[in-house]
Coordinates of C-alpha atoms and ligand atoms in Angstrom, one line a residue:
M1 CA -51.8 97.2 134.8
D2 CA -54.8 97.3 137.1
Q3 CA -56.7 94.2 136.0
T4 CA -59.8 95.3 137.9
R5 CA -60.3 98.3 135.4
P6 CA -62.9 97.6 132.8
S7 CA -61.5 95.9 129.8
S8 CA -64.3 97.3 127.8
G9 CA -67.9 98.3 128.6
S10 CA -69.9 97.3 131.5
V11 CA -72.9 95.2 132.4
E12 CA -76.2 97.0 132.7
A13 CA -77.0 96.3 136.4
E14 CA -78.6 97.7 139.5
P15 CA -78.0 99.9 141.3
Y16 CA -75.6 101.1 138.6
P17 CA -73.5 99.5 135.8
F18 CA -71.0 96.8 136.8
P19 CA -67.7 97.5 135.0
L20 CA -66.5 94.5 133.0
A21 CA -62.9 93.3 133.8
V22 CA -62.9 89.8 132.4
A23 CA -59.3 88.9 133.4
A24 CA -60.0 89.8 137.0
T25 CA -63.5 88.3 137.2
A26 CA -64.6 84.8 138.1
L27 CA -67.9 83.1 137.5
V28 CA -68.8 81.3 140.7
V29 CA -71.6 78.7 140.3
I30 CA -73.0 77.8 143.7
D31 CA -74.3 74.3 144.5
M32 CA -76.1 73.3 141.2
Q33 CA -76.2 69.8 142.7
R34 CA -78.6 67.0 142.1
D35 CA -79.5 67.0 145.8
F36 CA -81.0 70.5 145.4
L37 CA -82.4 70.3 141.8
E38 CA -83.6 66.8 141.2
P39 CA -86.5 64.8 142.6
G40 CA -85.4 62.5 145.4
G41 CA -82.7 64.9 146.7
F42 CA -82.3 66.9 149.9
G43 CA -84.4 69.8 148.6
D44 CA -87.2 67.5 147.6
A45 CA -86.9 65.6 151.0
L46 CA -87.5 68.9 152.8
G47 CA -90.8 69.2 150.9
N48 CA -89.7 71.7 148.3
D49 CA -90.7 72.1 144.6
V50 CA -87.4 71.5 142.8
S51 CA -88.9 72.7 139.5
L52 CA -88.6 76.3 140.9
L53 CA -84.8 75.9 140.8
R54 CA -84.7 74.1 137.5
A55 CA -85.7 77.4 135.7
T56 CA -82.1 78.6 136.3
I57 CA -80.5 75.7 134.3
D58 CA -80.8 77.0 130.7
P59 CA -79.8 80.6 131.4
L60 CA -76.9 79.5 133.6
A61 CA -75.7 77.0 130.9
A62 CA -75.5 80.0 128.5
V63 CA -73.6 82.1 130.9
I64 CA -71.1 79.3 131.6
A65 CA -70.6 78.8 127.9
A66 CA -70.0 82.5 127.4
A67 CA -67.7 82.8 130.4
R68 CA -65.6 79.9 129.1
A69 CA -65.5 81.4 125.6
A70 CA -64.3 84.8 127.1
G71 CA -61.6 83.0 129.1
M72 CA -63.1 83.9 132.5
V73 CA -62.2 81.7 135.4
V74 CA -65.2 79.4 136.2
V75 CA -65.5 77.9 139.7
H76 CA -68.1 75.5 141.0
T77 CA -69.1 74.7 144.5
R78 CA -70.9 71.8 146.2
E79 CA -72.4 71.7 149.6
G80 CA -71.7 68.4 151.4
H81 CA -69.9 66.5 154.0
R82 CA -67.4 63.7 154.6
A83 CA -68.8 60.2 154.7
D84 CA -68.2 60.0 158.4
L85 CA -70.0 63.3 158.9
S86 CA -67.0 64.5 161.0
D87 CA -67.3 68.0 159.4
L88 CA -71.1 68.3 160.0
S89 CA -71.9 70.3 163.2
P90 CA -74.5 68.8 165.5
A91 CA -76.4 72.0 165.1
K92 CA -76.6 71.7 161.3
H93 CA -77.5 68.0 161.5
R94 CA -80.3 68.6 164.0
R95 CA -81.8 71.5 162.0
G96 CA -85.0 70.8 160.1
N97 CA -86.4 67.7 161.9
F98 CA -87.5 66.1 158.7
A99 CA -87.8 62.4 157.8
L100 CA -84.5 62.5 155.8
K101 CA -81.5 64.2 157.3
I102 CA -78.0 64.9 156.0
G103 CA -76.2 61.5 155.9
D104 CA -79.4 59.5 155.6
S105 CA -79.9 57.2 152.5
G106 CA -82.2 58.6 149.9
P107 CA -83.0 57.7 146.3
M108 CA -79.7 59.3 145.1
G109 CA -77.5 57.9 147.9
R110 CA -76.7 59.5 151.2
I111 CA -78.1 63.0 151.4
L112 CA -75.4 65.8 151.0
V113 CA -72.5 63.4 151.4
R114 CA -69.5 63.8 149.1
G115 CA -69.1 61.1 146.5
E116 CA -72.8 60.2 146.5
E117 CA -74.9 60.6 143.3
G118 CA -77.0 63.3 144.8
H119 CA -74.0 65.4 145.8
D120 CA -72.8 65.7 142.2
I121 CA -73.4 68.8 140.0
I122 CA -76.3 68.3 137.6
P123 CA -75.1 66.8 134.3
E124 CA -76.4 69.9 132.3
L125 CA -73.8 72.1 134.1
A126 CA -70.9 69.7 134.6
P127 CA -67.5 71.3 135.3
I128 CA -64.9 70.8 132.6
A129 CA -61.2 70.0 133.1
G130 CA -59.3 72.8 134.9
E131 CA -62.4 74.3 136.6
P132 CA -62.0 74.3 140.4
V133 CA -64.7 72.5 142.3
I134 CA -65.0 73.7 145.9
D135 CA -66.5 71.3 148.4
K136 CA -67.9 73.3 151.3
P137 CA -69.4 72.1 154.5
G138 CA -71.3 75.3 155.2
K139 CA -73.6 77.6 153.3
G140 CA -70.9 80.2 152.4
A141 CA -68.3 79.1 149.8
F142 CA -65.5 80.8 151.8
Y143 CA -66.0 79.1 155.1
A144 CA -63.7 76.1 155.7
T145 CA -62.6 76.1 152.0
D146 CA -59.6 77.2 149.9
L147 CA -61.8 79.3 147.6
E148 CA -60.2 82.6 148.6
A149 CA -56.7 81.3 148.0
I150 CA -57.7 80.0 144.6
L151 CA -59.3 83.3 143.6
R152 CA -56.4 85.5 144.8
S153 CA -53.8 83.3 143.1
R154 CA -55.5 84.0 139.8
G155 CA -55.7 87.7 140.4
I156 CA -59.5 87.7 140.8
A157 CA -61.1 90.8 142.4
R158 CA -64.7 90.5 141.0
L159 CA -67.2 87.7 141.1
V160 CA -70.3 86.9 139.0
V161 CA -72.3 84.8 141.4
C162 CA -75.0 82.3 140.2
G163 CA -76.7 79.2 141.6
V164 CA -78.9 78.1 144.4
T165 CA -80.5 79.0 146.6
T166 CA -80.6 82.7 146.4
E167 CA -81.3 83.5 150.0
V168 CA -79.1 80.7 151.5
C169 CA -75.8 79.7 149.9
V170 CA -75.7 82.4 147.2
H171 CA -76.4 85.2 149.8
T172 CA -74.0 83.8 152.4
T173 CA -71.3 83.6 149.8
V174 CA -71.9 87.1 148.5
R175 CA -71.7 88.5 152.1
E176 CA -68.5 86.6 152.7
A177 CA -67.0 87.8 149.4
N178 CA -68.1 91.4 150.1
D179 CA -66.3 91.4 153.5
R180 CA -63.2 90.1 151.8
G181 CA -63.2 93.0 149.3
F182 CA -64.6 91.2 146.2
D183 CA -67.1 93.1 144.0
C184 CA -70.1 90.7 143.4
L185 CA -72.6 90.8 140.5
V186 CA -75.5 88.4 141.1
L187 CA -77.5 87.2 138.0
S188 CA -81.2 87.3 138.8
D189 CA -82.3 84.6 136.4
C190 CA -79.3 82.3 137.1
T191 CA -80.1 82.2 140.8
G192 CA -83.2 80.5 142.3
S193 CA -85.1 79.7 145.4
Y194 CA -87.8 77.3 146.5
F195 CA -89.5 80.5 147.8
P196 CA -90.0 83.1 145.1
H197 CA -90.5 85.9 147.6
F198 CA -87.2 85.0 149.3
H199 CA -85.5 85.2 146.0
E200 CA -86.9 88.7 145.3
A201 CA -86.1 89.9 148.8
A202 CA -82.6 88.5 148.7
L203 CA -81.8 90.2 145.4
A204 CA -83.3 93.5 146.7
M205 CA -81.0 93.3 149.7
I206 CA -77.9 92.9 147.6
K207 CA -78.5 96.0 145.5
A208 CA -80.1 98.2 148.2
Q209 CA -78.4 101.2 149.8
G210 CA -76.2 101.8 146.7
G211 CA -75.2 98.2 146.4
I212 CA -74.5 97.3 150.0
F213 CA -73.5 93.8 149.0
G214 CA -73.1 94.2 145.3
W215 CA -74.9 94.4 142.0
V216 CA -77.8 92.6 140.3
A217 CA -78.3 92.0 136.6
S218 CA -80.0 89.6 134.2
S219 CA -78.0 87.0 132.3
S220 CA -78.8 88.8 129.1
A221 CA -77.1 91.9 130.3
L222 CA -73.9 90.0 131.1
L223 CA -74.1 88.1 127.8
A224 CA -74.5 91.4 125.9
A225 CA -71.5 92.9 127.7
L226 CA -69.4 89.8 127.1
S227 CA -70.2 89.7 123.4
G228 CA -69.0 93.3 123.1
A229 CA -65.9 92.8 125.2
Ligands
C5J301 C1 -79.4 75.1 151.2 C2 -78.0 76.0 149.5 N1 -80.5 75.8 150.9 N2 -77.1 75.6 148.5 N3 -78.2 75.1 150.5 O1 -79.4 74.3 152.2 O2 -78.6 77.1 149.4

């Protein structure tokens, strides 16, 4: 059986409906980490208003719960580095020129370092047993990780992508996935940016030109489709 064929119905999306194929779809939750979403983390250290990202938490919690109930594969990612920073390129380390850099000590431990408090996924969206957590040193979730192997071994061909930030790690991941042949649906209210105009532009780019990178929908459209599936 072709698992990518719709199991029933489709998600109301732009530029056109996204066929639902639950068994072949994974929910990929990008970098919902304390370092990006809580005061004292990396995002805050860069001068950003973290409350802009926190608006995604409630809708995303509902989507994760529905995905789990439907038996969808749920994958989480975290951006961060080894404690000795041996996987941090000098270029990435230099970038920004702010008071706090990756690896420096902040209020939630060393910024974007694996194992530190700030690197953890926020408690509201904590992974449950059996859900893969992908630690990634880059912006894209496929670069230098085993995400693709994990998805392919589970027969996944389609991704619902959520998380932060829309124009950086979400967008990079969607572009990487698209080039690897995955169909991506991005949920507009479950993705967020410190820059609302970047969020809007990033979503517009995904669905432009007949869905050049994928589809965009609201979480309510996915929840409606899942409840009918
Ligand atoms: C950033 C991310 N913005 N997860 N990371 O540095 O989007």
